[in-house]
Tab-separated table of C-alpha atoms and ligand atoms in Angstrom:
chain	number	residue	atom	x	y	z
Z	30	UNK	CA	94.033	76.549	98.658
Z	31	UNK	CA	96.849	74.909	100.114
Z	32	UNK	CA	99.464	74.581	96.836
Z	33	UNK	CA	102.643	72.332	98.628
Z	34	UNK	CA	104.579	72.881	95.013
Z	35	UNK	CA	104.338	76.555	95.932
Z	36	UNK	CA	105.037	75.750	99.028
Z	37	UNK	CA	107.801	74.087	98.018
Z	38	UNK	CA	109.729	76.635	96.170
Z	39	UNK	CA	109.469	78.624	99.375
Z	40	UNK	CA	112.313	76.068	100.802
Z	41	UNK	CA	115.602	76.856	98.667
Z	42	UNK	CA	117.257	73.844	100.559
Z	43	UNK	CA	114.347	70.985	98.996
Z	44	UNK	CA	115.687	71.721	95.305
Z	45	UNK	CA	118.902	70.013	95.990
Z	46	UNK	CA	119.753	66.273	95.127
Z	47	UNK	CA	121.416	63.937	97.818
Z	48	UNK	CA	123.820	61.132	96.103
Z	49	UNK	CA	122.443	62.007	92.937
Z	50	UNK	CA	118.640	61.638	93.741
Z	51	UNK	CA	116.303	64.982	94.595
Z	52	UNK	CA	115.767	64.954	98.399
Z	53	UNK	CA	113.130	63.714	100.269
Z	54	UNK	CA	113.370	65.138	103.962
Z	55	UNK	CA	111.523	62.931	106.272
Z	56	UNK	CA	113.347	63.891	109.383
Z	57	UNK	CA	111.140	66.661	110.377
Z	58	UNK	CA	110.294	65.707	113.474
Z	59	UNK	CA	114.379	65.850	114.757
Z	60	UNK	CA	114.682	69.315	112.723
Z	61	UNK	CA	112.238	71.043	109.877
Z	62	UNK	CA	114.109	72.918	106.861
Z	63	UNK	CA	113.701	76.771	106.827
Z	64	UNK	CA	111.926	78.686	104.374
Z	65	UNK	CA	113.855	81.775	102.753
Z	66	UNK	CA	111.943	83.974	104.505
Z	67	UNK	CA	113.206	83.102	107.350
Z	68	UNK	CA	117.136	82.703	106.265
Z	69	UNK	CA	116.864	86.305	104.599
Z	70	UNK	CA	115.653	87.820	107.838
Z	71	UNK	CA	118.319	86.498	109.571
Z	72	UNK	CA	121.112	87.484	106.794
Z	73	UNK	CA	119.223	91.164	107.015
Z	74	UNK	CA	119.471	91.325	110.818
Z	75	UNK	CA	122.789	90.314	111.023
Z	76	UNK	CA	123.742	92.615	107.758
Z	77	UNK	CA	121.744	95.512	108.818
Z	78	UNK	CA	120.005	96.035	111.980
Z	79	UNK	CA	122.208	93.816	114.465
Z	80	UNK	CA	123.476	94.864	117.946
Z	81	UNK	CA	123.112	93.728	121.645
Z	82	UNK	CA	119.481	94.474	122.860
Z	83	UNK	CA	118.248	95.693	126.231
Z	84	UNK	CA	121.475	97.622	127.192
Z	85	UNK	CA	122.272	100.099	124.511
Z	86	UNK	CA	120.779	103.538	124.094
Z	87	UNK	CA	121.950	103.823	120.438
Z	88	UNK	CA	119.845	103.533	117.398
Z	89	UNK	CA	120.971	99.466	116.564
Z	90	UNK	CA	120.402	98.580	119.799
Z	91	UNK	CA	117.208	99.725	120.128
Z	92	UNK	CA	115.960	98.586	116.714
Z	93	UNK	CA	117.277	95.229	117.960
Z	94	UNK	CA	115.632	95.231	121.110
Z	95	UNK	CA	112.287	96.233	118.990
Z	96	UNK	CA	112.728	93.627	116.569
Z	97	UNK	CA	113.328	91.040	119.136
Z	98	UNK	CA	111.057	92.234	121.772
Z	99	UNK	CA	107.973	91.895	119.026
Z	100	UNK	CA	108.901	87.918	119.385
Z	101	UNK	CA	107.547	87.398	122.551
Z	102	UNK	CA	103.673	88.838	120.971
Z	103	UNK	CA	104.062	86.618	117.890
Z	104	UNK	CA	104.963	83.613	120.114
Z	105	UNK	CA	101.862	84.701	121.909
Z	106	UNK	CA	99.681	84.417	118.927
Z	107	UNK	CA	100.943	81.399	117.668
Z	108	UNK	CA	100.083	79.760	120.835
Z	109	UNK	CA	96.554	81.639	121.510
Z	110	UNK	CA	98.055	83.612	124.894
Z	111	UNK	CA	96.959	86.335	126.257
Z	112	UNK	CA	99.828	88.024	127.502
Z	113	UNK	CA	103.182	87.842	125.761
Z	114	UNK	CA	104.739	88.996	129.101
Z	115	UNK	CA	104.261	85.035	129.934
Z	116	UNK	CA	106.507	84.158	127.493
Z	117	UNK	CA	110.367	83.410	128.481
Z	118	UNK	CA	112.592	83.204	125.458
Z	119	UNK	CA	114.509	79.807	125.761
Z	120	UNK	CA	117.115	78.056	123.101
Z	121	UNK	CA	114.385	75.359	122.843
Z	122	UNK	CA	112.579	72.586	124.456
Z	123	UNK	CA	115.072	71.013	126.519
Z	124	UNK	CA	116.530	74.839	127.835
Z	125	UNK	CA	112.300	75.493	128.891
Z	126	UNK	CA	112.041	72.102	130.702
Z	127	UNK	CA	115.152	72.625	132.876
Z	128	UNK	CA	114.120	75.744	133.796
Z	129	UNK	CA	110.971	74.450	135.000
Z	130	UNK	CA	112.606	71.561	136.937
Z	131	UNK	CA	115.205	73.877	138.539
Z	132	UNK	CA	113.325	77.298	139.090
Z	133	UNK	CA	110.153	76.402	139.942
Z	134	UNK	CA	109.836	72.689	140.734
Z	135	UNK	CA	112.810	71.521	142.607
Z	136	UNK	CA	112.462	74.324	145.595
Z	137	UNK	CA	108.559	73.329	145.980
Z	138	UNK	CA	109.018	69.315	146.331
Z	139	UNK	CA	110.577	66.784	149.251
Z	140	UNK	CA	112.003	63.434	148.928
Z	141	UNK	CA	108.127	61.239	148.408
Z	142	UNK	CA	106.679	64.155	146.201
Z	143	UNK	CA	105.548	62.287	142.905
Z	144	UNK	CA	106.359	63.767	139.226
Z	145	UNK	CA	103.864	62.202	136.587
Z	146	UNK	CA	105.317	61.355	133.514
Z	147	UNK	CA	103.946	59.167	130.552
Z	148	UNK	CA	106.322	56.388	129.049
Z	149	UNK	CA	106.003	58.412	125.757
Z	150	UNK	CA	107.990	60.956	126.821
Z	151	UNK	CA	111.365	62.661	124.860
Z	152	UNK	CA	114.546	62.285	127.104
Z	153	UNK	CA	114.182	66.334	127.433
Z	154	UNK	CA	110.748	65.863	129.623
Z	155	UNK	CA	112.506	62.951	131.472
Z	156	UNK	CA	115.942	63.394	132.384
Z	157	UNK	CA	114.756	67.512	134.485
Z	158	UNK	CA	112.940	65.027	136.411
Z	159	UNK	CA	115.590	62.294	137.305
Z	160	UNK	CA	117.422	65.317	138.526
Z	161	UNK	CA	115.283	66.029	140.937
Z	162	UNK	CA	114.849	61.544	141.713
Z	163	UNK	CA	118.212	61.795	142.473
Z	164	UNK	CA	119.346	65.073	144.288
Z	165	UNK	CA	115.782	65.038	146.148
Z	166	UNK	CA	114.098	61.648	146.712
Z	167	UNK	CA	111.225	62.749	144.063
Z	168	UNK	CA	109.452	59.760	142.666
Z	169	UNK	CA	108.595	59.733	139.220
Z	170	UNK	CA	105.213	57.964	138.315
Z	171	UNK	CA	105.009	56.432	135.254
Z	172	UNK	CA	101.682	55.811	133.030
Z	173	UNK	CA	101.795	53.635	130.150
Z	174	UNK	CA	100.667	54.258	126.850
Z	175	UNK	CA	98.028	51.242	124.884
Z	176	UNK	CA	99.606	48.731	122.802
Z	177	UNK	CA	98.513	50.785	119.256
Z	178	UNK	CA	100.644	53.754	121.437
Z	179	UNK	CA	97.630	55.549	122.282
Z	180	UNK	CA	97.803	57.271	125.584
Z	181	UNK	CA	94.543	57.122	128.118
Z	182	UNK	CA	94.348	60.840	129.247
Z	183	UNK	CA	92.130	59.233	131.987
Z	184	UNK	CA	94.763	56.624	132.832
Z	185	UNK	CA	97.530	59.814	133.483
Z	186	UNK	CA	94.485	61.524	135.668
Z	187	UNK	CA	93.891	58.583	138.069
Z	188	UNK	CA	97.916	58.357	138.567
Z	189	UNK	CA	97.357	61.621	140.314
Z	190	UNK	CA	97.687	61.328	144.294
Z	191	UNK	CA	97.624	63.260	147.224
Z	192	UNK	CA	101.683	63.480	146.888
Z	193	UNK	CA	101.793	64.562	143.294
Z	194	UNK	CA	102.866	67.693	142.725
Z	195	UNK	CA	103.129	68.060	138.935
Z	196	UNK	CA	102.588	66.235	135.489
Z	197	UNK	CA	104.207	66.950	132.852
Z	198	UNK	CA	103.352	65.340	129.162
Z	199	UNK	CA	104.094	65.240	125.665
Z	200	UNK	CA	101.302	66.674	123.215
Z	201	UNK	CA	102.646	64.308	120.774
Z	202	UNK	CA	105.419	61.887	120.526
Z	203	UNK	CA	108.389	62.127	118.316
Z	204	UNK	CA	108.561	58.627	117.997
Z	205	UNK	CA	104.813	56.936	116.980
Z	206	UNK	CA	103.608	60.336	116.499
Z	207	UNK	CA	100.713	59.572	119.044
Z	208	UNK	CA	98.407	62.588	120.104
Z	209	UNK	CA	97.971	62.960	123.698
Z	210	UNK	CA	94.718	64.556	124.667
Z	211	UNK	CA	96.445	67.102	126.966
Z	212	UNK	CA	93.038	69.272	127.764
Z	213	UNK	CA	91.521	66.447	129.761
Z	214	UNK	CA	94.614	65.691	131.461
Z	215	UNK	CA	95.104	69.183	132.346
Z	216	UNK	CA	91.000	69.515	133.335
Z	217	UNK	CA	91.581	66.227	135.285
Z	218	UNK	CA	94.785	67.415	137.067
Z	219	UNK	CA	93.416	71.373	138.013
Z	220	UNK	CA	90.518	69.421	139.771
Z	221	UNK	CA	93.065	67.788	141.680
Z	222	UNK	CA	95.120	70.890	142.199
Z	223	UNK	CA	97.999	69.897	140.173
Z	224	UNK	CA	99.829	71.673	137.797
Z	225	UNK	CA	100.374	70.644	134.277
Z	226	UNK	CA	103.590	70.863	132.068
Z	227	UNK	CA	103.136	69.991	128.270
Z	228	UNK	CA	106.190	69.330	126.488
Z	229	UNK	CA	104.756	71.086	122.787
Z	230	UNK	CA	107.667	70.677	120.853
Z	231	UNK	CA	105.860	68.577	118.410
Z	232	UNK	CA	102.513	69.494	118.919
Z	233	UNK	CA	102.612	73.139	118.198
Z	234	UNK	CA	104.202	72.056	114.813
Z	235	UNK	CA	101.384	70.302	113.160
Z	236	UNK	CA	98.370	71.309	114.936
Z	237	UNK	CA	96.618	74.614	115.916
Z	238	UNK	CA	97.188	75.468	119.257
Z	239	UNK	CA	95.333	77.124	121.782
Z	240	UNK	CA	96.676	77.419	125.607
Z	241	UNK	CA	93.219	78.340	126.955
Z	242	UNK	CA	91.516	75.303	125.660
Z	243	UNK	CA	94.431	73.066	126.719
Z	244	UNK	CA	94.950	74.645	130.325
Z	245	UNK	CA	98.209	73.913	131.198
Z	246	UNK	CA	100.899	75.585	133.282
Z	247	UNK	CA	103.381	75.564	131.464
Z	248	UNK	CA	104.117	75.412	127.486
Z	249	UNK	CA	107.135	74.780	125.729
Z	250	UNK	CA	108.402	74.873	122.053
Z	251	UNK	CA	111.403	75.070	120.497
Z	252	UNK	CA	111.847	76.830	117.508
Z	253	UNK	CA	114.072	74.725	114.702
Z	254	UNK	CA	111.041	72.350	114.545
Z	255	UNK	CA	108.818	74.924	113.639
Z	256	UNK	CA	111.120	75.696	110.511
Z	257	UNK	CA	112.977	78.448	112.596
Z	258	UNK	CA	116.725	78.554	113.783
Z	259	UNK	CA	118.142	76.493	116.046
Z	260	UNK	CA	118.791	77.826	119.410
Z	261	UNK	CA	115.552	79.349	119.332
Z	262	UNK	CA	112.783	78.499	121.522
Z	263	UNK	CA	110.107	79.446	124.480
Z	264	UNK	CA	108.574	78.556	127.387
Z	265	UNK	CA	104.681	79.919	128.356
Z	266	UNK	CA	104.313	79.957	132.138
Z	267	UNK	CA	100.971	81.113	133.596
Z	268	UNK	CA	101.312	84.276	135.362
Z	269	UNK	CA	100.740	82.666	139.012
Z	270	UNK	CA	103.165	80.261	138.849
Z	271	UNK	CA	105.598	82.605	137.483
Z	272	UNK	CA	105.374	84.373	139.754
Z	273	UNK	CA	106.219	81.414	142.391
Z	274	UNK	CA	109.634	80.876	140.562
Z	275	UNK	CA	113.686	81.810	141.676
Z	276	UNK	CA	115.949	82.619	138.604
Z	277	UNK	CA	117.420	80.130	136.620
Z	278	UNK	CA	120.470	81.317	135.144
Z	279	UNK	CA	122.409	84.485	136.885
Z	280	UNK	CA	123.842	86.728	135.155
Z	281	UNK	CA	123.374	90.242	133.231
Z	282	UNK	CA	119.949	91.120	132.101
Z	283	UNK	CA	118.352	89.129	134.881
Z	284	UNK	CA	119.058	91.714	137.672
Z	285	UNK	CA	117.849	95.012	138.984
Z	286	UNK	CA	120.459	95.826	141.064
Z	287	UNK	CA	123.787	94.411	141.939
Z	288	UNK	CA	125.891	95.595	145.073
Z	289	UNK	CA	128.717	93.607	146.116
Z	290	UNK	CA	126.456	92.444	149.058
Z	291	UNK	CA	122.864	92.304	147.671
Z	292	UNK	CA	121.429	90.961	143.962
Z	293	UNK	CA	117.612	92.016	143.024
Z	294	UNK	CA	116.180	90.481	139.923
Z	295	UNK	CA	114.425	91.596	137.049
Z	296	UNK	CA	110.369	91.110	136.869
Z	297	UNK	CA	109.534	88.352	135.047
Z	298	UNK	CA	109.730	87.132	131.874
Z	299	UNK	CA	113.210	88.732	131.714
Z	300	UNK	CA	114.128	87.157	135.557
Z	301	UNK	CA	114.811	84.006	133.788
Z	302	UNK	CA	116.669	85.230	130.543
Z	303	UNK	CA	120.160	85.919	131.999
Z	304	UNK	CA	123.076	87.062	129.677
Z	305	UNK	CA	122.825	87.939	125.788
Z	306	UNK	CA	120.238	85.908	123.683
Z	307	UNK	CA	119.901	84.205	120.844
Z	308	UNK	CA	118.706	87.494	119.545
Z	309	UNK	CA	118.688	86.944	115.379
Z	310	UNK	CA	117.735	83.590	116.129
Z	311	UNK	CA	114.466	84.814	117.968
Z	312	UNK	CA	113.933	87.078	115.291
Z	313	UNK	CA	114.186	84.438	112.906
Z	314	UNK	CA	111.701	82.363	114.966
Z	315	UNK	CA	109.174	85.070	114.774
Z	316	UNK	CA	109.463	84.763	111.104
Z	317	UNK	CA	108.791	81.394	110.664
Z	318	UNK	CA	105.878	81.713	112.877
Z	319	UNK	CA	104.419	84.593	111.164
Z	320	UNK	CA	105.081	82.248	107.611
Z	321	UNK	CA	102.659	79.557	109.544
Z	322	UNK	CA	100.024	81.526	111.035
Z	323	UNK	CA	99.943	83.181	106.942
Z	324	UNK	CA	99.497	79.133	105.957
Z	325	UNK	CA	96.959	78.706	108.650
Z	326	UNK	CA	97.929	76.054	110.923
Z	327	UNK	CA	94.422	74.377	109.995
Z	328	UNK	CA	95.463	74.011	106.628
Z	329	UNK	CA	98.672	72.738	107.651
Z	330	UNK	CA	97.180	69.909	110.032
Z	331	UNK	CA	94.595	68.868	107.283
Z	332	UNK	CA	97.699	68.383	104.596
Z	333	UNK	CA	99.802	66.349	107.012
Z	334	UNK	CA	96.517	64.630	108.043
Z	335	UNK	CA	96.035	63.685	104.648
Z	336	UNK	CA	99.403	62.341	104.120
Z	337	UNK	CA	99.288	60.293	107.159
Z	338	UNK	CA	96.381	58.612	105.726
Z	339	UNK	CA	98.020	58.166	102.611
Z	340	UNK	CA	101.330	56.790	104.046
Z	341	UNK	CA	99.288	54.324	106.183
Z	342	UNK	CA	97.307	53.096	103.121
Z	343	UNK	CA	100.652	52.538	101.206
Z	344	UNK	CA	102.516	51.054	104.951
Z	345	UNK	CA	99.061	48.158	104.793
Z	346	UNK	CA	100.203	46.760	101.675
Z	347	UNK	CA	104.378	46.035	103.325
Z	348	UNK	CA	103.119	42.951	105.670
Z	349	UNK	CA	107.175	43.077	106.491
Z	350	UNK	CA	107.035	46.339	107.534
Z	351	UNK	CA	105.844	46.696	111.387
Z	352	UNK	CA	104.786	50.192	112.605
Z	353	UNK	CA	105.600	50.409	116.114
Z	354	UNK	CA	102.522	52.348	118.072
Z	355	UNK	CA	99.623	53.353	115.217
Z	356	UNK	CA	97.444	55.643	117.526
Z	357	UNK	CA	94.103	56.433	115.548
Z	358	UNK	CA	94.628	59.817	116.595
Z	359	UNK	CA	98.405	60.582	114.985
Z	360	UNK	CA	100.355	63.092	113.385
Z	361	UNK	CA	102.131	61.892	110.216
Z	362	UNK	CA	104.685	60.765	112.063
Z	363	UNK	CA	105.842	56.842	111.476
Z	364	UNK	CA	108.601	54.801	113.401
Z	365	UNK	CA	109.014	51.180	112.462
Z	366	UNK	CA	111.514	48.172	111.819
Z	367	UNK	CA	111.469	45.386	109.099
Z	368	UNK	CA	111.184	41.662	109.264
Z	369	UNK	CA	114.456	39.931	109.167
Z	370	UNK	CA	117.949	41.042	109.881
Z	371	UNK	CA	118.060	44.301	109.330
Z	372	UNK	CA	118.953	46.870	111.641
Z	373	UNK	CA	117.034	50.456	111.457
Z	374	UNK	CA	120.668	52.249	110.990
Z	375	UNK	CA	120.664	49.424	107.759
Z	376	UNK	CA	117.682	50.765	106.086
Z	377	UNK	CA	118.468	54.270	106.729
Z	378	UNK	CA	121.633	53.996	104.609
Z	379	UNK	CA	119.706	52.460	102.005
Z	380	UNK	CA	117.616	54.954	101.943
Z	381	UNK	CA	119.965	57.487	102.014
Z	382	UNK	CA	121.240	56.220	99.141
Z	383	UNK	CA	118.024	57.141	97.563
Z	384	UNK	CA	118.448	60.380	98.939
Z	385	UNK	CA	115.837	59.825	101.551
Z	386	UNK	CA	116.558	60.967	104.623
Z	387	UNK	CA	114.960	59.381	107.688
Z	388	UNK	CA	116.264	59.137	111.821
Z	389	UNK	CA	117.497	56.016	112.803
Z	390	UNK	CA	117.890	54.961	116.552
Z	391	UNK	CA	116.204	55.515	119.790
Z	392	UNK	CA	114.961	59.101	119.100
Z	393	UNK	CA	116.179	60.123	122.623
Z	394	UNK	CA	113.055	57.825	123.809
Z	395	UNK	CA	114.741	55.212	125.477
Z	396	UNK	CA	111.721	54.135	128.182
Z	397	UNK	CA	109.242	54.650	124.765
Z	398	UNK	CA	111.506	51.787	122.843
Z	399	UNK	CA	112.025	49.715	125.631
Z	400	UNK	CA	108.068	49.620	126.257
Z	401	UNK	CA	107.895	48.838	122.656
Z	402	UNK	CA	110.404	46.056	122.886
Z	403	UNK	CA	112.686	47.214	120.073
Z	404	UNK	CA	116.227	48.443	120.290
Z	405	UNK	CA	116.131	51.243	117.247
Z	406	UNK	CA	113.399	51.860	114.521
Z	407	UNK	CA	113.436	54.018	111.359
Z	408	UNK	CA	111.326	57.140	111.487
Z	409	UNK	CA	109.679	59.198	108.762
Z	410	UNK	CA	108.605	62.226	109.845
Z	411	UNK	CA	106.806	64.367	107.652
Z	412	UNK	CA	106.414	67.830	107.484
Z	413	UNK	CA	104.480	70.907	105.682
Z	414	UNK	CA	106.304	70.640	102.508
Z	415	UNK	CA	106.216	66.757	102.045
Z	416	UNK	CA	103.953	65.150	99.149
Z	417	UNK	CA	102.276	61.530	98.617
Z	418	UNK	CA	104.637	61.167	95.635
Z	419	UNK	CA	107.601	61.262	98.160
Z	420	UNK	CA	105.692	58.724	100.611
Z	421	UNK	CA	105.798	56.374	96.766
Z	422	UNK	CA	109.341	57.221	96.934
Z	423	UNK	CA	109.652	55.780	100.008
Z	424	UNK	CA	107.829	53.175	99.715
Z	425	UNK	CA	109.863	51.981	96.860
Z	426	UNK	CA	112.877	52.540	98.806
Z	427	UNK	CA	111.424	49.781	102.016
Z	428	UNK	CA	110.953	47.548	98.945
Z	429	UNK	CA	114.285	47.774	97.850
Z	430	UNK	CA	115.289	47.345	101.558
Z	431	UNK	CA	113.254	44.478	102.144
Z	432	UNK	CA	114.330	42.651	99.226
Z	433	UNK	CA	118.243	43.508	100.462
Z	434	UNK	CA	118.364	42.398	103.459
Z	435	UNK	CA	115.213	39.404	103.385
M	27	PLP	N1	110.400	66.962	123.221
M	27	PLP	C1	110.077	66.356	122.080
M	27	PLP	C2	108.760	65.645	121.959
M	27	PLP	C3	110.963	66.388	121.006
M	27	PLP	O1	110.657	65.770	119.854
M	27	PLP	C4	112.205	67.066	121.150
M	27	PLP	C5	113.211	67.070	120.059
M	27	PLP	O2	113.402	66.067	119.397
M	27	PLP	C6	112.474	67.706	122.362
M	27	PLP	C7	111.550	67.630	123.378
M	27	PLP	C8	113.745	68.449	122.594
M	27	PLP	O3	113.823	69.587	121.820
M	27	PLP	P1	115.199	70.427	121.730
M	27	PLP	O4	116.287	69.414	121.526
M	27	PLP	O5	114.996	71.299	120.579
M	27	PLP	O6	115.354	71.144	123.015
């Protein structure tokens, strides 16, 4: 039974007030709050079992290395991978991506070569790939999602060509909170012979995830979403094209050998994880990801599923209030503006006020909002912990809003 007051109590930071009203956090999506768990682990690593891992041959270092290490095979079964030797330990989404562009796809592709990207995208799966626009002559090929923000995995299929040499997609966006149906795009792209990239950093969040039934090449997440620490993150890169990539970052750990004439790297994953981690911060990850897989990421889906349902019943009744993209296959994730004058950074202080907090802005989405034809929006995001009496809350709030600023 899935008990979200229980739940709850498991997040010391969702007790406090904000202006003198208890907190509701709606701005999962940008960052998720951490359960104690996961703070205590870090406070004991740091208090008890901390040192630099990999190098050290003392008793610290190599219960940090063990500790940290384990990560990669919980990251593993979060994701449904095989081998946790495909997993390269990243400070998020945006490190993963880069690493991707500049290790394996920017050596591989000539000025023509196409990218394929869809208009939903985060700046973080667009801006790797301008790099390579602008240094190289790559052409980035754009696929638009339907006006309810729905994306056509067929549509991103036939924008494969003959000169496309990757595509690389959100699971789900951070701004309409749209599901992409990455498994046929990835089926439809291997039958083509292209690889796929799937930007997970809000898909592995709400959803159970499995990267043999999606068949991508690459996987990233990044782990302050998934109510871990910041700075924490991963890549999964199938073992074949891993093994097609240079090194990213140089540096120590990356190596083999070093002469003043020569460098040799490191096998793989640790060829790509130059210098000294984030190494409580993984540990913290692993943590939160163990505290999900004990929730059941099923049960996790169905609450938020339910309180999308919930929040859209309550949004039908606000004919000010205009939802921008309302995908019949969404996460509980809502972006919209109001009728009249109002701004979205307006109705965020408001709200605020009412010590709500929502994102206000372009959501580092710019080609999403200018498809959408709108400047800013709010966005609730909603999370594991969040409740249909907090959806009332906000809905009172927009009321209060709309009457302000009508
Ligand atoms: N991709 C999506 C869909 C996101 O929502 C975000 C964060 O907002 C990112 C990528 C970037 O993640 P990070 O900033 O943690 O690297």
């Amino acid at each position: 039974m899935y008990d979200v007051a229980k739940i709850r109590a498991d997040f010391p930071i969702l007790a406090r007030e904000v202006n003198g009203k208890p907190l509701v956090y709606l701005d999962n999506g940008a960052s998720a709050q951490k359960p104690r768990i996961v703070i205590d682990a870090m406070t004991h690593a740091y208090a008890e079992e901390y040192a630099n891992v990999h190098r050290g041959l003392h008793y610290l270092s190599n219960l940090a290395t063990e500790k940290y290490e384990g990560v990669r095979g919980i990251i593993a079964r979060f994701l449904g991978a095989p081998d946790p030797e495909e997993i390269v330990f990243t400070t998020g989404t945006t490190e993963g991506i880069n690493l991707i562009s500049y290790a394996w796809a920017a050596p591989r592709m000539e000025a023509g070569d196409e990218i394929v990207l869809s208009v939903l995208e985060h700046h973080a799966n667009i801006v790797p790939w301008h790099f390579l626009r602008e240094r190289q002559g790559v052409v980035l090929k754009w696929v638009e999602p339907a006006p309810d923000g729905s994306l056509d995995p067929e549509k991103v299929v036939a924008a494969i060509g003959p000169k496309t040499k990757l595509v690389a997609v959100t699971q789900m966006s951070n701004v309409t909170g749209t599901l992409v149906d990455v498994a046929s795009i990835c089926r439809g792209a291997k039958a083509k012979g292209v690889p796929v990239l799937v930007d997970g950093s809000q898909g592995a969040v709400h959803r159970p995830v499995s990267i043999p039934a999606i068949g991508c090449d690459f996987y990233a997440i990044t782990g302050h979403k998934l109510y871990g620490p910041s700075g924490s993150g991963a890549i999964w890169i199938a073992k074949d094209r891993m093994a097609e990539m240079r090194p990213f970052l140089g540096g120590g750990d990356m190596i083999r050998e070093v002469t003043r004439d020569l460098v040799t790297y490191n096998d793989p994953p640790m060829k790509f994880e130059a210098g000294t981690p984030g190494i409580v911060q993984q540990i913290g990850l692993g943590v939160a990801l163990e505290y999900l897989m004990a929730l059941g990421m099923e049960n996790v889906a169905a609450h938020e599923a339910a309180l999308r349902d919930y929040a859209r019943e309550r949004f039908k009744g606000l004919n000010w209030l205009n939802l921008q993209g309302d995908a019949p296959d969404k996460g509980a994730i809502f972006s919209f503006t109001l009728e009249g004058p109002a701004h979205a950074h307006d109705i965020s202080t408001v709200l605020d006020k009412k010590g709500i907090a929502v994102r206000a802005g372009t959501h580092c989405a710019m080609p999403l909002l200018d498809h959408l034809g709108v400047t800013a929006t709010c966005r609730a995001s909603f999370g594991l912990y969040n409740t249909t009496e907090e959806v009332d809350r906000l809905v009172e709030a927009l009321e209060l809003c709309h009457e302000l600023f009508a």
